[in-house]
JSON list of C-alpha atoms in Angstrom, two decimals:
[
{"chain": "A", "resi": 1, "resn": "GLN", "atom": "CA", "xyz": [-87.40, -5.37, 34.13]},
{"chain": "A", "resi": 2, "resn": "ALA", "atom": "CA", "xyz": [-89.15, -6.06, 30.82]},
{"chain": "A", "resi": 3, "resn": "ARG", "atom": "CA", "xyz": [-89.04, -2.32, 29.98]},
{"chain": "A", "resi": 4, "resn": "LYS", "atom": "CA", "xyz": [-85.27, -2.22, 30.65]},
{"chain": "A", "resi": 5, "resn": "THR", "atom": "CA", "xyz": [-84.75, -5.30, 28.49]},
{"chain": "A", "resi": 6, "resn": "ALA", "atom": "CA", "xyz": [-86.73, -3.74, 25.62]},
{"chain": "A", "resi": 7, "resn": "LEU", "atom": "CA", "xyz": [-84.81, -0.46, 25.83]},
{"chain": "A", "resi": 8, "resn": "HIS", "atom": "CA", "xyz": [-81.51, -2.36, 25.90]},
{"chain": "A", "resi": 9, "resn": "GLY", "atom": "CA", "xyz": [-82.53, -4.30, 22.78]},
{"chain": "A", "resi": 10, "resn": "ALA", "atom": "CA", "xyz": [-83.54, -1.12, 20.97]},
{"chain": "A", "resi": 11, "resn": "ALA", "atom": "CA", "xyz": [-80.26, 0.53, 21.87]},
{"chain": "A", "resi": 12, "resn": "ILE", "atom": "CA", "xyz": [-78.29, -2.38, 20.41]},
{"chain": "A", "resi": 13, "resn": "MET", "atom": "CA", "xyz": [-80.51, -2.44, 17.28]},
{"chain": "A", "resi": 14, "resn": "PHE", "atom": "CA", "xyz": [-79.94, 1.25, 16.48]},
{"chain": "A", "resi": 15, "resn": "GLY", "atom": "CA", "xyz": [-76.26, 1.24, 17.39]},
{"chain": "A", "resi": 16, "resn": "ALA", "atom": "CA", "xyz": [-76.65, 3.30, 20.56]},
{"chain": "A", "resi": 17, "resn": "PRO", "atom": "CA", "xyz": [-74.45, 2.68, 23.61]},
{"chain": "A", "resi": 18, "resn": "SER", "atom": "CA", "xyz": [-76.07, 0.27, 26.08]},
{"chain": "A", "resi": 19, "resn": "SER", "atom": "CA", "xyz": [-75.04, 2.34, 29.10]},
{"chain": "A", "resi": 20, "resn": "PHE", "atom": "CA", "xyz": [-73.48, 5.67, 30.05]},
{"chain": "A", "resi": 21, "resn": "GLN", "atom": "CA", "xyz": [-70.21, 3.88, 30.73]},
{"chain": "A", "resi": 22, "resn": "HIS", "atom": "CA", "xyz": [-69.85, 3.02, 27.05]},
{"chain": "A", "resi": 23, "resn": "ARG", "atom": "CA", "xyz": [-70.67, 6.49, 25.70]},
{"chain": "A", "resi": 24, "resn": "GLU", "atom": "CA", "xyz": [-67.95, 8.20, 23.65]},
{"chain": "A", "resi": 25, "resn": "ILE", "atom": "CA", "xyz": [-66.43, 11.14, 25.50]},
{"chain": "A", "resi": 26, "resn": "MET", "atom": "CA", "xyz": [-65.54, 13.93, 23.08]},
{"chain": "A", "resi": 27, "resn": "ASP", "atom": "CA", "xyz": [-62.03, 15.30, 23.44]},
{"chain": "A", "resi": 28, "resn": "PRO", "atom": "CA", "xyz": [-62.14, 19.12, 23.85]},
{"chain": "A", "resi": 29, "resn": "MET", "atom": "CA", "xyz": [-58.82, 19.47, 21.98]},
{"chain": "A", "resi": 30, "resn": "SER", "atom": "CA", "xyz": [-60.19, 17.68, 18.90]},
{"chain": "A", "resi": 31, "resn": "VAL", "atom": "CA", "xyz": [-63.20, 20.01, 18.88]},
{"chain": "A", "resi": 32, "resn": "MET", "atom": "CA", "xyz": [-60.90, 23.06, 18.96]},
{"chain": "A", "resi": 33, "resn": "GLN", "atom": "CA", "xyz": [-58.76, 21.65, 16.14]},
{"chain": "A", "resi": 34, "resn": "MET", "atom": "CA", "xyz": [-61.86, 21.04, 14.01]},
{"chain": "A", "resi": 35, "resn": "GLU", "atom": "CA", "xyz": [-63.02, 24.64, 14.56]},
{"chain": "A", "resi": 36, "resn": "SER", "atom": "CA", "xyz": [-59.56, 25.92, 13.65]},
{"chain": "A", "resi": 37, "resn": "GLN", "atom": "CA", "xyz": [-59.60, 23.92, 10.40]},
{"chain": "A", "resi": 38, "resn": "MET", "atom": "CA", "xyz": [-63.02, 25.33, 9.49]},
{"chain": "A", "resi": 39, "resn": "GLN", "atom": "CA", "xyz": [-61.84, 28.89, 10.13]},
{"chain": "A", "resi": 40, "resn": "SER", "atom": "CA", "xyz": [-58.70, 28.36, 8.03]},
{"chain": "A", "resi": 41, "resn": "ALA", "atom": "CA", "xyz": [-60.77, 27.34, 4.99]},
{"chain": "A", "resi": 42, "resn": "SER", "atom": "CA", "xyz": [-60.50, 30.13, 2.44]},
{"chain": "A", "resi": 43, "resn": "ILE", "atom": "CA", "xyz": [-62.47, 31.22, -0.60]},
{"chain": "A", "resi": 44, "resn": "SER", "atom": "CA", "xyz": [-59.88, 29.41, -2.76]},
{"chain": "A", "resi": 45, "resn": "ASP", "atom": "CA", "xyz": [-61.33, 26.10, -1.53]},
{"chain": "A", "resi": 46, "resn": "LEU", "atom": "CA", "xyz": [-64.65, 26.89, -3.24]},
{"chain": "A", "resi": 47, "resn": "ASP", "atom": "CA", "xyz": [-65.37, 26.18, -6.88]},
{"chain": "A", "resi": 48, "resn": "LEU", "atom": "CA", "xyz": [-65.99, 29.65, -8.30]},
{"chain": "A", "resi": 49, "resn": "ASN", "atom": "CA", "xyz": [-65.98, 28.39, -11.89]},
{"chain": "A", "resi": 50, "resn": "LYS", "atom": "CA", "xyz": [-69.60, 27.34, -11.55]},
{"chain": "A", "resi": 51, "resn": "PRO", "atom": "CA", "xyz": [-72.05, 29.67, -13.31]},
{"chain": "A", "resi": 52, "resn": "VAL", "atom": "CA", "xyz": [-73.79, 32.31, -11.24]},
{"chain": "A", "resi": 53, "resn": "SER", "atom": "CA", "xyz": [-77.18, 30.86, -10.38]},
{"chain": "A", "resi": 54, "resn": "LEU", "atom": "CA", "xyz": [-80.38, 32.35, -9.05]},
{"chain": "A", "resi": 55, "resn": "GLY", "atom": "CA", "xyz": [-81.17, 29.27, -6.99]},
{"chain": "A", "resi": 56, "resn": "THR", "atom": "CA", "xyz": [-84.06, 31.15, -5.61]},
{"chain": "A", "resi": 57, "resn": "SER", "atom": "CA", "xyz": [-87.67, 31.62, -4.53]},
{"chain": "A", "resi": 58, "resn": "ILE", "atom": "CA", "xyz": [-89.92, 33.78, -6.69]},
{"chain": "A", "resi": 59, "resn": "MET", "atom": "CA", "xyz": [-93.68, 34.22, -6.89]},
{"chain": "A", "resi": 60, "resn": "ALA", "atom": "CA", "xyz": [-96.44, 36.49, -8.15]},
{"chain": "A", "resi": 61, "resn": "VAL", "atom": "CA", "xyz": [-100.09, 36.72, -7.04]},
{"chain": "A", "resi": 62, "resn": "GLU", "atom": "CA", "xyz": [-103.15, 38.29, -8.62]},
{"chain": "A", "resi": 63, "resn": "TYR", "atom": "CA", "xyz": [-105.39, 40.26, -6.28]},
{"chain": "A", "resi": 64, "resn": "ASP", "atom": "CA", "xyz": [-108.52, 42.32, -6.78]},
{"chain": "A", "resi": 65, "resn": "GLY", "atom": "CA", "xyz": [-107.11, 45.23, -8.77]},
{"chain": "A", "resi": 66, "resn": "GLY", "atom": "CA", "xyz": [-103.52, 44.24, -9.49]},
{"chain": "A", "resi": 67, "resn": "VAL", "atom": "CA", "xyz": [-100.63, 41.89, -8.78]},
{"chain": "A", "resi": 68, "resn": "VAL", "atom": "CA", "xyz": [-97.95, 41.44, -6.12]},
{"chain": "A", "resi": 69, "resn": "CYS", "atom": "CA", "xyz": [-94.53, 40.19, -7.25]},
{"chain": "A", "resi": 70, "resn": "GLY", "atom": "CA", "xyz": [-92.04, 38.80, -4.73]},
{"chain": "A", "resi": 71, "resn": "ALA", "atom": "CA", "xyz": [-88.55, 37.32, -4.64]},
{"chain": "A", "resi": 72, "resn": "ASP", "atom": "CA", "xyz": [-85.73, 36.59, -2.24]},
{"chain": "A", "resi": 73, "resn": "SER", "atom": "CA", "xyz": [-82.39, 38.35, -2.76]},
{"chain": "A", "resi": 74, "resn": "ARG", "atom": "CA", "xyz": [-79.70, 35.63, -2.59]},
{"chain": "A", "resi": 75, "resn": "THR", "atom": "CA", "xyz": [-77.51, 34.90, -5.63]},
{"chain": "A", "resi": 76, "resn": "SER", "atom": "CA", "xyz": [-75.11, 31.97, -5.37]},
{"chain": "A", "resi": 77, "resn": "THR", "atom": "CA", "xyz": [-72.08, 30.63, -7.23]},
{"chain": "A", "resi": 78, "resn": "GLY", "atom": "CA", "xyz": [-72.00, 26.98, -6.25]},
{"chain": "A", "resi": 79, "resn": "ALA", "atom": "CA", "xyz": [-71.71, 26.97, -2.44]},
{"chain": "A", "resi": 80, "resn": "TYR", "atom": "CA", "xyz": [-70.57, 30.60, -2.35]},
{"chain": "A", "resi": 81, "resn": "ILE", "atom": "CA", "xyz": [-73.15, 33.40, -1.85]},
{"chain": "A", "resi": 82, "resn": "ALA", "atom": "CA", "xyz": [-72.15, 35.92, -4.52]},
{"chain": "A", "resi": 83, "resn": "ASN", "atom": "CA", "xyz": [-74.74, 38.54, -3.60]},
{"chain": "A", "resi": 84, "resn": "ARG", "atom": "CA", "xyz": [-77.06, 38.80, -0.59]},
{"chain": "A", "resi": 85, "resn": "VAL", "atom": "CA", "xyz": [-79.11, 41.74, -1.89]},
{"chain": "A", "resi": 86, "resn": "SER", "atom": "CA", "xyz": [-79.62, 41.04, -5.60]},
{"chain": "A", "resi": 87, "resn": "ASP", "atom": "CA", "xyz": [-82.78, 42.21, -7.37]},
{"chain": "A", "resi": 88, "resn": "LYS", "atom": "CA", "xyz": [-84.52, 39.36, -9.21]},
{"chain": "A", "resi": 89, "resn": "ILE", "atom": "CA", "xyz": [-87.61, 41.42, -10.12]},
{"chain": "A", "resi": 90, "resn": "THR", "atom": "CA", "xyz": [-86.84, 43.13, -13.43]},
{"chain": "A", "resi": 91, "resn": "ALA", "atom": "CA", "xyz": [-88.94, 45.73, -15.24]},
{"chain": "A", "resi": 92, "resn": "LEU", "atom": "CA", "xyz": [-89.95, 44.89, -18.83]},
{"chain": "A", "resi": 93, "resn": "ASP", "atom": "CA", "xyz": [-92.26, 47.88, -19.24]},
{"chain": "A", "resi": 94, "resn": "GLU", "atom": "CA", "xyz": [-93.79, 50.56, -17.04]},
{"chain": "A", "resi": 95, "resn": "GLN", "atom": "CA", "xyz": [-96.34, 48.19, -15.45]},
{"chain": "A", "resi": 96, "resn": "ILE", "atom": "CA", "xyz": [-94.94, 44.80, -16.45]},
{"chain": "A", "resi": 97, "resn": "TYR", "atom": "CA", "xyz": [-92.25, 42.98, -14.46]},
{"chain": "A", "resi": 98, "resn": "THR", "atom": "CA", "xyz": [-90.57, 39.59, -14.62]},
{"chain": "A", "resi": 99, "resn": "MET", "atom": "CA", "xyz": [-89.18, 37.43, -11.83]},
{"chain": "A", "resi": 100, "resn": "ARG", "atom": "CA", "xyz": [-86.09, 35.40, -12.79]},
{"chain": "A", "resi": 101, "resn": "SER", "atom": "CA", "xyz": [-84.80, 32.02, -11.63]},
{"chain": "A", "resi": 102, "resn": "GLY", "atom": "CA", "xyz": [-82.10, 29.75, -13.02]},
{"chain": "A", "resi": 103, "resn": "SER", "atom": "CA", "xyz": [-78.99, 31.12, -14.71]},
{"chain": "A", "resi": 104, "resn": "ALA", "atom": "CA", "xyz": [-78.59, 34.81, -13.90]},
{"chain": "A", "resi": 105, "resn": "ALA", "atom": "CA", "xyz": [-76.84, 35.53, -17.21]},
{"chain": "A", "resi": 106, "resn": "ASP", "atom": "CA", "xyz": [-79.48, 33.75, -19.31]},
{"chain": "A", "resi": 107, "resn": "THR", "atom": "CA", "xyz": [-82.50, 35.35, -17.66]},
{"chain": "A", "resi": 108, "resn": "GLN", "atom": "CA", "xyz": [-80.89, 38.80, -17.73]},
{"chain": "A", "resi": 109, "resn": "ALA", "atom": "CA", "xyz": [-80.26, 38.42, -21.47]},
{"chain": "A", "resi": 110, "resn": "VAL", "atom": "CA", "xyz": [-83.88, 37.39, -22.09]},
{"chain": "A", "resi": 111, "resn": "SER", "atom": "CA", "xyz": [-85.13, 40.34, -20.03]},
{"chain": "A", "resi": 112, "resn": "ASP", "atom": "CA", "xyz": [-82.95, 42.77, -22.01]},
{"chain": "A", "resi": 113, "resn": "TYR", "atom": "CA", "xyz": [-84.20, 41.45, -25.36]},
{"chain": "A", "resi": 114, "resn": "VAL", "atom": "CA", "xyz": [-87.86, 41.58, -24.27]},
{"chain": "A", "resi": 115, "resn": "ARG", "atom": "CA", "xyz": [-87.47, 45.12, -22.90]},
{"chain": "A", "resi": 116, "resn": "TYR", "atom": "CA", "xyz": [-85.98, 46.20, -26.24]},
{"chain": "A", "resi": 117, "resn": "PHE", "atom": "CA", "xyz": [-88.75, 44.53, -28.30]},
{"chain": "A", "resi": 118, "resn": "LEU", "atom": "CA", "xyz": [-91.50, 46.00, -26.11]},
{"chain": "A", "resi": 119, "resn": "SER", "atom": "CA", "xyz": [-89.99, 49.47, -26.46]},
{"chain": "A", "resi": 120, "resn": "GLN", "atom": "CA", "xyz": [-90.09, 49.14, -30.24]},
{"chain": "A", "resi": 121, "resn": "HIS", "atom": "CA", "xyz": [-93.64, 47.78, -30.11]},
{"chain": "A", "resi": 122, "resn": "LYS", "atom": "CA", "xyz": [-94.85, 50.71, -28.00]},
{"chain": "A", "resi": 123, "resn": "ASN", "atom": "CA", "xyz": [-93.20, 53.25, -30.32]},
{"chain": "A", "resi": 124, "resn": "GLU", "atom": "CA", "xyz": [-94.92, 51.71, -33.33]},
{"chain": "A", "resi": 125, "resn": "THR", "atom": "CA", "xyz": [-98.40, 51.30, -31.83]},
{"chain": "A", "resi": 126, "resn": "GLN", "atom": "CA", "xyz": [-98.41, 54.27, -29.43]},
{"chain": "A", "resi": 127, "resn": "LYS", "atom": "CA", "xyz": [-100.45, 52.09, -27.05]},
{"chain": "A", "resi": 128, "resn": "GLN", "atom": "CA", "xyz": [-99.91, 50.50, -23.68]},
{"chain": "A", "resi": 129, "resn": "THR", "atom": "CA", "xyz": [-98.26, 47.08, -23.97]},
{"chain": "A", "resi": 130, "resn": "SER", "atom": "CA", "xyz": [-100.36, 44.15, -22.76]},
{"chain": "A", "resi": 131, "resn": "VAL", "atom": "CA", "xyz": [-98.99, 41.77, -20.13]},
{"chain": "A", "resi": 132, "resn": "LYS", "atom": "CA", "xyz": [-99.78, 38.82, -22.42]},
{"chain": "A", "resi": 133, "resn": "THR", "atom": "CA", "xyz": [-97.60, 40.30, -25.20]},
{"chain": "A", "resi": 134, "resn": "ALA", "atom": "CA", "xyz": [-94.63, 40.53, -22.82]},
{"chain": "A", "resi": 135, "resn": "ALA", "atom": "CA", "xyz": [-95.18, 36.98, -21.55]},
{"chain": "A", "resi": 136, "resn": "LYS", "atom": "CA", "xyz": [-95.46, 35.69, -25.12]},
{"chain": "A", "resi": 137, "resn": "LEU", "atom": "CA", "xyz": [-92.12, 37.26, -26.04]},
{"chain": "A", "resi": 138, "resn": "VAL", "atom": "CA", "xyz": [-90.45, 35.71, -22.98]},
{"chain": "A", "resi": 139, "resn": "SER", "atom": "CA", "xyz": [-91.99, 32.34, -23.81]},
{"chain": "A", "resi": 140, "resn": "MET", "atom": "CA", "xyz": [-90.88, 32.58, -27.46]},
{"chain": "A", "resi": 141, "resn": "LEU", "atom": "CA", "xyz": [-87.26, 33.35, -26.55]},
{"chain": "A", "resi": 142, "resn": "LEU", "atom": "CA", "xyz": [-87.15, 30.50, -24.01]},
{"chain": "A", "resi": 143, "resn": "TYR", "atom": "CA", "xyz": [-88.64, 28.06, -26.54]},
{"chain": "A", "resi": 144, "resn": "GLU", "atom": "CA", "xyz": [-86.45, 29.01, -29.51]},
{"chain": "A", "resi": 145, "resn": "ASN", "atom": "CA", "xyz": [-83.29, 28.80, -27.38]},
{"chain": "A", "resi": 146, "resn": "LYS", "atom": "CA", "xyz": [-84.31, 25.97, -25.06]},
{"chain": "A", "resi": 147, "resn": "GLY", "atom": "CA", "xyz": [-81.16, 23.98, -25.83]},
{"chain": "A", "resi": 148, "resn": "MET", "atom": "CA", "xyz": [-78.94, 26.86, -24.69]},
{"chain": "A", "resi": 149, "resn": "LEU", "atom": "CA", "xyz": [-80.84, 28.69, -21.95]},
{"chain": "A", "resi": 150, "resn": "SER", "atom": "CA", "xyz": [-81.33, 27.55, -18.37]},
{"chain": "A", "resi": 151, "resn": "GLY", "atom": "CA", "xyz": [-84.00, 29.45, -16.53]},
{"chain": "A", "resi": 152, "resn": "GLU", "atom": "CA", "xyz": [-87.69, 29.93, -15.89]},
{"chain": "A", "resi": 153, "resn": "MET", "atom": "CA", "xyz": [-89.46, 33.24, -15.51]},
{"chain": "A", "resi": 154, "resn": "ILE", "atom": "CA", "xyz": [-92.73, 34.63, -14.20]},
{"chain": "A", "resi": 155, "resn": "VAL", "atom": "CA", "xyz": [-94.23, 37.63, -16.00]},
{"chain": "A", "resi": 156, "resn": "ALA", "atom": "CA", "xyz": [-96.74, 39.75, -14.09]},
{"chain": "A", "resi": 157, "resn": "GLY", "atom": "CA", "xyz": [-98.27, 43.18, -14.50]},
{"chain": "A", "resi": 158, "resn": "TRP", "atom": "CA", "xyz": [-101.36, 45.27, -15.13]},
{"chain": "A", "resi": 159, "resn": "ASP", "atom": "CA", "xyz": [-102.99, 46.57, -18.31]},
{"chain": "A", "resi": 160, "resn": "LYS", "atom": "CA", "xyz": [-106.25, 48.33, -19.13]},
{"chain": "A", "resi": 161, "resn": "VAL", "atom": "CA", "xyz": [-107.77, 45.35, -20.95]},
{"chain": "A", "resi": 162, "resn": "ASN", "atom": "CA", "xyz": [-107.35, 42.46, -18.50]},
{"chain": "A", "resi": 163, "resn": "GLY", "atom": "CA", "xyz": [-106.17, 44.14, -15.28]},
{"chain": "A", "resi": 164, "resn": "GLY", "atom": "CA", "xyz": [-103.67, 42.24, -13.13]},
{"chain": "A", "resi": 165, "resn": "GLN", "atom": "CA", "xyz": [-102.25, 39.08, -14.69]},
{"chain": "A", "resi": 166, "resn": "VAL", "atom": "CA", "xyz": [-99.64, 36.45, -13.84]},
{"chain": "A", "resi": 167, "resn": "TYR", "atom": "CA", "xyz": [-98.01, 34.19, -16.47]},
{"chain": "A", "resi": 168, "resn": "LYS", "atom": "CA", "xyz": [-95.64, 31.30, -15.79]},
{"chain": "A", "resi": 169, "resn": "CYS", "atom": "CA", "xyz": [-93.00, 30.87, -18.54]},
{"chain": "A", "resi": 170, "resn": "ALA", "atom": "CA", "xyz": [-91.33, 27.50, -18.02]},
{"chain": "A", "resi": 171, "resn": "MET", "atom": "CA", "xyz": [-87.82, 26.52, -19.09]},
{"chain": "A", "resi": 172, "resn": "GLY", "atom": "CA", "xyz": [-89.01, 24.76, -22.26]},
{"chain": "A", "resi": 173, "resn": "GLY", "atom": "CA", "xyz": [-91.05, 27.77, -23.40]},
{"chain": "A", "resi": 174, "resn": "SER", "atom": "CA", "xyz": [-94.57, 26.87, -22.29]},
{"chain": "A", "resi": 175, "resn": "MET", "atom": "CA", "xyz": [-96.73, 29.78, -21.08]},
{"chain": "A", "resi": 176, "resn": "LEU", "atom": "CA", "xyz": [-99.65, 29.48, -18.69]},
{"chain": "A", "resi": 177, "resn": "ARG", "atom": "CA", "xyz": [-101.75, 32.12, -16.97]},
{"chain": "A", "resi": 178, "resn": "ARG", "atom": "CA", "xyz": [-102.31, 31.39, -13.29]},
{"chain": "A", "resi": 179, "resn": "PRO", "atom": "CA", "xyz": [-103.95, 33.27, -10.37]},
{"chain": "A", "resi": 180, "resn": "TYR", "atom": "CA", "xyz": [-100.61, 32.81, -8.61]},
{"chain": "A", "resi": 181, "resn": "SER", "atom": "CA", "xyz": [-97.31, 31.24, -9.61]},
{"chain": "A", "resi": 182, "resn": "THR", "atom": "CA", "xyz": [-94.13, 30.19, -7.82]},
{"chain": "A", "resi": 183, "resn": "GLY", "atom": "CA", "xyz": [-90.70, 29.28, -9.14]},
{"chain": "A", "resi": 184, "resn": "GLY", "atom": "CA", "xyz": [-87.11, 28.53, -8.21]},
{"chain": "A", "resi": 185, "resn": "SER", "atom": "CA", "xyz": [-85.53, 25.96, -5.92]},
{"chain": "A", "resi": 186, "resn": "GLY", "atom": "CA", "xyz": [-87.53, 27.17, -2.91]},
{"chain": "A", "resi": 187, "resn": "SER", "atom": "CA", "xyz": [-90.93, 26.78, -4.58]},
{"chain": "A", "resi": 188, "resn": "ILE", "atom": "CA", "xyz": [-91.21, 23.05, -3.82]},
{"chain": "A", "resi": 189, "resn": "PHE", "atom": "CA", "xyz": [-91.11, 23.78, -0.08]},
{"chain": "A", "resi": 190, "resn": "ILE", "atom": "CA", "xyz": [-94.13, 26.13, -0.20]},
{"chain": "A", "resi": 191, "resn": "ALA", "atom": "CA", "xyz": [-96.36, 24.31, -2.69]},
{"chain": "A", "resi": 192, "resn": "ALA", "atom": "CA", "xyz": [-98.70, 22.96, 0.00]},
{"chain": "A", "resi": 193, "resn": "TYR", "atom": "CA", "xyz": [-98.77, 26.27, 1.90]},
{"chain": "A", "resi": 194, "resn": "CYS", "atom": "CA", "xyz": [-99.73, 28.21, -1.22]},
{"chain": "A", "resi": 195, "resn": "GLU", "atom": "CA", "xyz": [-102.46, 25.77, -2.23]},
{"chain": "A", "resi": 196, "resn": "ASN", "atom": "CA", "xyz": [-103.88, 25.88, 1.27]},
{"chain": "A", "resi": 197, "resn": "ASN", "atom": "CA", "xyz": [-103.79, 29.64, 1.82]},
{"chain": "A", "resi": 198, "resn": "PHE", "atom": "CA", "xyz": [-104.39, 31.26, -1.57]},
{"chain": "A", "resi": 199, "resn": "ARG", "atom": "CA", "xyz": [-107.84, 32.82, -1.93]},
{"chain": "A", "resi": 200, "resn": "PRO", "atom": "CA", "xyz": [-109.19, 34.31, -5.17]},
{"chain": "A", "resi": 201, "resn": "GLY", "atom": "CA", "xyz": [-110.13, 37.99, -4.92]},
{"chain": "A", "resi": 202, "resn": "MET", "atom": "CA", "xyz": [-107.74, 38.85, -2.09]},
{"chain": "A", "resi": 203, "resn": "THR", "atom": "CA", "xyz": [-107.15, 42.48, -1.16]},
{"chain": "A", "resi": 204, "resn": "LYS", "atom": "CA", "xyz": [-103.74, 44.07, -1.75]},
{"chain": "A", "resi": 205, "resn": "GLU", "atom": "CA", "xyz": [-102.83, 43.76, 1.94]},
{"chain": "A", "resi": 206, "resn": "GLN", "atom": "CA", "xyz": [-103.83, 40.09, 2.01]},
{"chain": "A", "resi": 207, "resn": "ALA", "atom": "CA", "xyz": [-101.80, 39.36, -1.13]},
{"chain": "A", "resi": 208, "resn": "MET", "atom": "CA", "xyz": [-98.72, 41.11, 0.28]},
{"chain": "A", "resi": 209, "resn": "ASP", "atom": "CA", "xyz": [-99.02, 39.15, 3.52]},
{"chain": "A", "resi": 210, "resn": "PHE", "atom": "CA", "xyz": [-99.43, 35.91, 1.53]},
{"chain": "A", "resi": 211, "resn": "VAL", "atom": "CA", "xyz": [-96.24, 36.63, -0.43]},
{"chain": "A", "resi": 212, "resn": "ASP", "atom": "CA", "xyz": [-94.30, 37.60, 2.73]},
{"chain": "A", "resi": 213, "resn": "LYS", "atom": "CA", "xyz": [-95.21, 34.41, 4.59]},
{"chain": "A", "resi": 214, "resn": "ALA", "atom": "CA", "xyz": [-94.70, 32.09, 1.60]},
{"chain": "A", "resi": 215, "resn": "LEU", "atom": "CA", "xyz": [-91.26, 33.45, 0.74]},
{"chain": "A", "resi": 216, "resn": "GLY", "atom": "CA", "xyz": [-90.28, 33.50, 4.41]},
{"chain": "A", "resi": 217, "resn": "LEU", "atom": "CA", "xyz": [-91.03, 29.77, 4.61]},
{"chain": "A", "resi": 218, "resn": "ALA", "atom": "CA", "xyz": [-89.12, 29.11, 1.38]},
{"chain": "A", "resi": 219, "resn": "MET", "atom": "CA", "xyz": [-86.07, 31.02, 2.62]},
{"chain": "A", "resi": 220, "resn": "ALA", "atom": "CA", "xyz": [-86.14, 29.11, 5.91]},
{"chain": "A", "resi": 221, "resn": "SER", "atom": "CA", "xyz": [-86.19, 25.72, 4.13]},
{"chain": "A", "resi": 222, "resn": "ASP", "atom": "CA", "xyz": [-84.11, 26.24, 0.99]},
{"chain": "A", "resi": 223, "resn": "GLY", "atom": "CA", "xyz": [-80.37, 26.75, 1.32]},
{"chain": "A", "resi": 224, "resn": "SER", "atom": "CA", "xyz": [-80.18, 28.55, -2.03]},
{"chain": "A", "resi": 225, "resn": "SER", "atom": "CA", "xyz": [-82.74, 31.18, -0.97]},
{"chain": "A", "resi": 226, "resn": "GLY", "atom": "CA", "xyz": [-82.19, 33.93, 1.55]},
{"chain": "A", "resi": 227, "resn": "GLY", "atom": "CA", "xyz": [-81.62, 37.62, 2.14]},
{"chain": "A", "resi": 228, "resn": "SER", "atom": "CA", "xyz": [-84.66, 39.86, 2.22]},
{"chain": "A", "resi": 229, "resn": "VAL", "atom": "CA", "xyz": [-88.07, 39.66, 0.51]},
{"chain": "A", "resi": 230, "resn": "ARG", "atom": "CA", "xyz": [-88.37, 42.17, -2.31]},
{"chain": "A", "resi": 231, "resn": "LYS", "atom": "CA", "xyz": [-91.89, 43.00, -3.44]},
{"chain": "A", "resi": 232, "resn": "VAL", "atom": "CA", "xyz": [-93.37, 44.98, -6.33]},
{"chain": "A", "resi": 233, "resn": "VAL", "atom": "CA", "xyz": [-97.05, 45.93, -6.24]},
{"chain": "A", "resi": 234, "resn": "ILE", "atom": "CA", "xyz": [-98.54, 46.81, -9.65]},
{"chain": "A", "resi": 235, "resn": "ASP", "atom": "CA", "xyz": [-102.02, 48.22, -10.22]},
{"chain": "A", "resi": 236, "resn": "ALA", "atom": "CA", "xyz": [-103.83, 50.98, -12.14]},
{"chain": "A", "resi": 237, "resn": "SER", "atom": "CA", "xyz": [-102.14, 53.68, -10.06]},
{"chain": "A", "resi": 238, "resn": "GLY", "atom": "CA", "xyz": [-98.63, 52.52, -10.94]},
{"chain": "A", "resi": 239, "resn": "VAL", "atom": "CA", "xyz": [-95.80, 50.56, -9.33]},
{"chain": "A", "resi": 240, "resn": "ASN", "atom": "CA", "xyz": [-94.71, 50.46, -5.69]},
{"chain": "A", "resi": 241, "resn": "ARG", "atom": "CA", "xyz": [-91.51, 48.72, -4.59]},
{"chain": "A", "resi": 242, "resn": "THR", "atom": "CA", "xyz": [-90.94, 47.54, -1.03]},
{"chain": "A", "resi": 243, "resn": "TYR", "atom": "CA", "xyz": [-88.99, 44.94, 0.93]},
{"chain": "A", "resi": 244, "resn": "SER", "atom": "CA", "xyz": [-89.18, 43.16, 4.25]},
{"chain": "A", "resi": 245, "resn": "GLY", "atom": "CA", "xyz": [-87.05, 40.87, 6.36]},
{"chain": "A", "resi": 246, "resn": "GLY", "atom": "CA", "xyz": [-83.42, 41.09, 7.40]},
{"chain": "A", "resi": 247, "resn": "VAL", "atom": "CA", "xyz": [-80.46, 40.17, 5.24]},
{"chain": "A", "resi": 248, "resn": "TYR", "atom": "CA", "xyz": [-79.10, 36.71, 6.16]}
]
């Protein structure tokens, strides 16, 4: 009797019906009308004037001999998914890539400028471009235009001097080398997983598996991330692109 009294009190406290007799019975017709209204909603109801955003999940990881870059493939315009299979991993040089998050237009413009500057630099020096030089250019452009640009980028690649490297270029222009780096709206959901599972000196296979699992978790938790996981593996032998996961 005491147990029943306690349950009854809890039900009243949390607003639950005290018995089955007082439960609300859902009208099947109202459910069908609601579904019909949802199906009749058209693309005109969405605000497509919002800027195209790479609300996204990106990351790069150093391993013993190179780096693994990864990103999801969903590009959104407000609540509307503009592209399910976009490529957010952009080449800056033969063995240097950047992962983009934030405004798609802003980060694409920065990537184009850096690619142009690095091409000029290579023609003048006739030497392989260092990953740090590319990251410094990205950081400089983000800093000098920080009042107008909205985006953060990760620069990763391989060079003969320092091997595989990962640099985080934040929105304000700061640049920091890290053994691994994450970015985008989905990165907050995988912070604990990455800290717990990253191991220095991982093999290429371990690094690829780490990126796959981390981005899979981010895509499952973040509404702005989705699609498939695109990966770019960069080492002394060159660049290898791959992807995994279904498009959703």
